[in-house]
CSV table of C-alpha atoms in Angstrom, one decimal:
chain,number,residue,atom,x,y,z
A,19,MET,CA,0.0,0.0,0.0
A,20,THR,CA,1.5,3.3,-1.0
A,21,GLN,CA,1.7,6.3,1.3
A,22,ARG,CA,-1.0,8.1,-0.9
A,23,VAL,CA,-3.4,5.1,-0.5
A,24,GLN,CA,-2.7,5.0,3.2
A,25,LEU,CA,-3.5,8.7,3.5
A,26,ALA,CA,-6.7,8.3,1.5
A,27,THR,CA,-7.7,5.5,3.8
A,28,VAL,CA,-7.1,7.6,6.9
A,29,ILE,CA,-9.2,10.4,5.4
A,30,ASP,CA,-12.0,8.0,4.6
A,31,ARG,CA,-11.9,6.5,8.2
A,32,LEU,CA,-12.2,10.0,9.6
A,33,ALA,CA,-15.1,10.8,7.3
A,34,VAL,CA,-17.0,7.6,8.2
A,35,ASP,CA,-16.4,8.2,11.9
A,36,ALA,CA,-17.8,11.8,11.5
A,37,LEU,CA,-20.9,10.4,9.8
A,38,ILE,CA,-21.5,7.9,12.6
A,39,THR,CA,-21.1,10.6,15.2
A,40,GLU,CA,-23.5,12.9,13.3
A,41,TYR,CA,-26.0,10.1,13.2
A,42,ALA,CA,-26.0,9.9,17.0
A,43,VAL,CA,-26.1,13.7,17.4
A,44,THR,CA,-29.1,14.2,15.0
A,45,ILE,CA,-31.1,11.6,17.0
A,46,ASP,CA,-30.2,13.1,20.3
A,47,ASP,CA,-31.0,16.6,19.1
A,48,GLY,CA,-34.2,15.6,17.3
A,49,ASP,CA,-33.0,17.1,14.0
A,50,TRP,CA,-35.0,14.8,11.7
A,51,ASP,CA,-34.2,16.8,8.5
A,52,ALA,CA,-30.5,16.4,9.2
A,53,TYR,CA,-31.1,12.7,10.0
A,54,GLN,CA,-32.6,12.1,6.5
A,55,GLN,CA,-29.6,13.9,4.9
A,56,LEU,CA,-27.3,11.4,6.3
A,57,PHE,CA,-28.7,8.7,4.1
A,58,ALA,CA,-27.9,7.9,0.5
A,59,PRO,CA,-30.9,7.8,-1.9
A,60,GLY,CA,-32.9,4.7,-1.0
A,61,GLY,CA,-31.3,4.4,2.4
A,62,ARG,CA,-33.1,2.4,5.0
A,63,ALA,CA,-33.1,1.9,8.8
A,64,ASP,CA,-34.3,-1.1,10.9
A,65,TYR,CA,-35.2,-0.5,14.5
A,66,ARG,CA,-37.4,-3.5,14.9
A,67,SER,CA,-35.2,-5.3,17.5
A,68,ALA,CA,-35.7,-2.2,19.8
A,69,GLY,CA,-39.5,-2.2,19.3
A,70,GLY,CA,-39.4,0.2,16.3
A,71,ILE,CA,-40.0,0.0,12.6
A,72,GLU,CA,-38.1,-0.7,9.4
A,73,GLY,CA,-38.3,1.5,6.4
A,74,ASP,CA,-36.8,4.2,4.3
A,75,SER,CA,-35.1,7.2,5.9
A,76,ALA,CA,-38.2,9.4,5.6
A,77,GLU,CA,-40.5,6.9,7.1
A,78,VAL,CA,-38.1,6.2,10.0
A,79,ALA,CA,-37.5,9.9,10.6
A,80,ALA,CA,-41.2,10.5,10.9
A,81,TRP,CA,-41.5,7.6,13.3
A,82,LEU,CA,-38.6,8.8,15.4
A,83,ALA,CA,-39.9,12.3,15.6
A,84,GLU,CA,-43.1,11.0,17.1
A,85,THR,CA,-41.6,8.3,19.3
A,86,MET,CA,-38.7,10.4,20.7
A,87,ARG,CA,-41.2,12.9,22.2
A,88,MET,CA,-41.5,10.5,25.1
A,89,PHE,CA,-37.8,10.9,25.8
A,90,PRO,CA,-36.9,14.6,26.0
A,91,MET,CA,-33.5,13.6,27.4
A,92,ARG,CA,-31.5,11.1,25.3
A,93,GLN,CA,-27.8,10.5,24.6
A,94,HIS,CA,-26.5,7.9,22.2
A,95,LEU,CA,-23.0,6.7,22.9
A,96,ILE,CA,-21.6,4.7,19.9
A,97,VAL,CA,-18.3,3.0,20.7
A,98,ASN,CA,-16.0,0.1,19.7
A,99,ARG,CA,-16.4,1.0,16.0
A,100,ARG,CA,-15.1,-1.7,13.6
A,101,LEU,CA,-14.8,-0.4,10.1
A,102,GLU,CA,-14.3,-2.5,6.9
A,103,PHE,CA,-14.1,-1.0,3.5
A,104,GLY,CA,-15.6,-2.9,0.6
A,105,THR,CA,-15.6,-3.0,-3.2
A,106,LEU,CA,-18.4,-1.7,-5.3
A,107,GLU,CA,-18.4,-2.0,-9.1
A,108,GLN,CA,-14.7,-2.9,-9.1
A,109,ASP,CA,-13.8,0.3,-7.3
A,110,ILE,CA,-12.1,-0.3,-4.0
A,111,GLY,CA,-13.3,1.8,-1.1
A,112,ASP,CA,-16.7,2.9,-2.4
A,113,SER,CA,-18.6,1.1,0.3
A,114,ALA,CA,-18.0,0.4,4.0
A,115,ARG,CA,-19.5,-1.5,6.9
A,116,VAL,CA,-19.3,-0.5,10.5
A,117,ARG,CA,-20.3,-2.5,13.5
A,118,ALA,CA,-20.4,-0.6,16.7
A,119,ASP,CA,-21.8,-1.0,20.2
A,120,TYR,CA,-24.1,1.5,21.7
A,121,VAL,CA,-25.4,2.6,25.1
A,122,ASN,CA,-28.4,4.8,25.1
A,123,PRO,CA,-29.5,6.5,28.4
A,124,MET,CA,-32.8,8.3,28.1
A,125,ARG,CA,-35.3,10.0,30.4
A,126,PHE,CA,-39.1,9.6,30.1
A,127,ALA,CA,-41.1,12.8,29.8
A,128,ASP,CA,-43.3,13.9,32.7
A,129,ARG,CA,-47.0,14.7,32.1
A,130,ALA,CA,-46.1,18.1,30.6
A,131,GLY,CA,-43.8,16.5,28.1
A,132,GLU,CA,-40.6,17.6,29.8
A,133,ALA,CA,-37.9,15.6,31.6
A,134,ALA,CA,-38.7,15.8,35.3
A,135,SER,CA,-35.0,15.2,36.1
A,136,THR,CA,-31.8,14.8,34.3
A,137,ALA,CA,-31.2,11.2,35.5
A,138,PRO,CA,-32.0,8.5,33.0
A,139,ASP,CA,-34.8,6.1,33.8
A,140,PHE,CA,-34.5,4.1,30.6
A,141,VAL,CA,-31.2,2.7,29.4
A,142,CYS,CA,-30.6,0.3,26.5
A,143,GLY,CA,-27.6,-1.1,24.7
A,144,GLY,CA,-26.7,-3.3,21.8
A,145,ARG,CA,-25.0,-3.2,18.4
A,146,TYR,CA,-25.4,-1.1,15.3
A,147,ALA,CA,-24.7,-2.4,11.8
A,148,PHE,CA,-24.1,0.4,9.4
A,149,ALA,CA,-23.7,0.0,5.6
A,150,LEU,CA,-22.2,3.1,4.0
A,151,LEU,CA,-21.8,4.3,0.4
A,152,ARG,CA,-19.4,6.9,-1.0
A,153,THR,CA,-21.5,9.4,-3.0
A,154,HIS,CA,-20.7,12.7,-4.8
A,155,GLY,CA,-21.7,14.4,-1.6
A,156,GLY,CA,-19.4,12.3,0.6
A,157,TRP,CA,-20.1,9.2,2.7
A,158,ARG,CA,-23.8,8.4,3.3
A,159,LEU,CA,-25.7,5.7,5.1
A,160,ARG,CA,-27.2,3.0,3.0
A,161,GLU,CA,-28.5,0.8,5.8
A,162,VAL,CA,-28.7,1.1,9.6
A,163,ALA,CA,-29.8,-1.9,11.7
A,164,VAL,CA,-30.1,-1.8,15.4
A,165,ARG,CA,-29.7,-5.0,17.4
A,166,GLU,CA,-30.8,-4.2,21.0
A,167,LYS,CA,-29.2,-6.6,23.4
A,168,TRP,CA,-30.5,-5.3,26.7
A,169,ARG,CA,-32.6,-2.6,28.4
A,170,ARG,CA,-33.2,-1.4,31.9
A,171,VAL,CA,-36.3,0.6,32.9
A,172,ARG,CA,-36.4,2.0,36.3
A,173,ASP,CA,-39.7,1.6,38.1
A,174,ARG,CA,-40.7,5.1,38.9
A,175,ARG,CA,-43.2,3.9,41.5
A,176,HIS,CA,-40.3,3.0,43.8
A,177,ALA,CA,-38.0,5.9,43.0
A,178,THR,CA,-37.0,8.3,45.7
A,179,PRO,CA,-36.0,12.0,45.3
A,180,ALA,CA,-32.4,10.9,45.7
A,181,ASP,CA,-32.8,8.7,42.6
A,182,ASP,CA,-33.4,11.8,40.5
């Protein structure tokens, strides 16, 4: 591998990492237009293992916009990213796959639709599988699949003020 190819690979790795980070931030911030812009044309997401839906990025963005109202406080932490570049149409590096673990603390909304506290009362974790495609606009998501492995929901009936 030449030094030029190595440099191009490092640049691609940084771009892919930035895309995955932007994915988490758009969900945490509730920026559903930006969420859709992260996807390549025809891009899809599958949240079924976490109780969600599977569909194109517009369908999923609309579902997330509605569903995430019950969690005004949320923070996706995407870690242990394993990146593998692939071949598409005989051109090395035009596709990539990322497997990454996640932890997602969230807080249920109170009756007014706000987070009553900043402490999470719903936490889940699992693994993402991202398929990416290099486009003229840069790297974009082709597929996102969530595989939830665990979740913990705190029973608010037994919570004390110290828990918040």
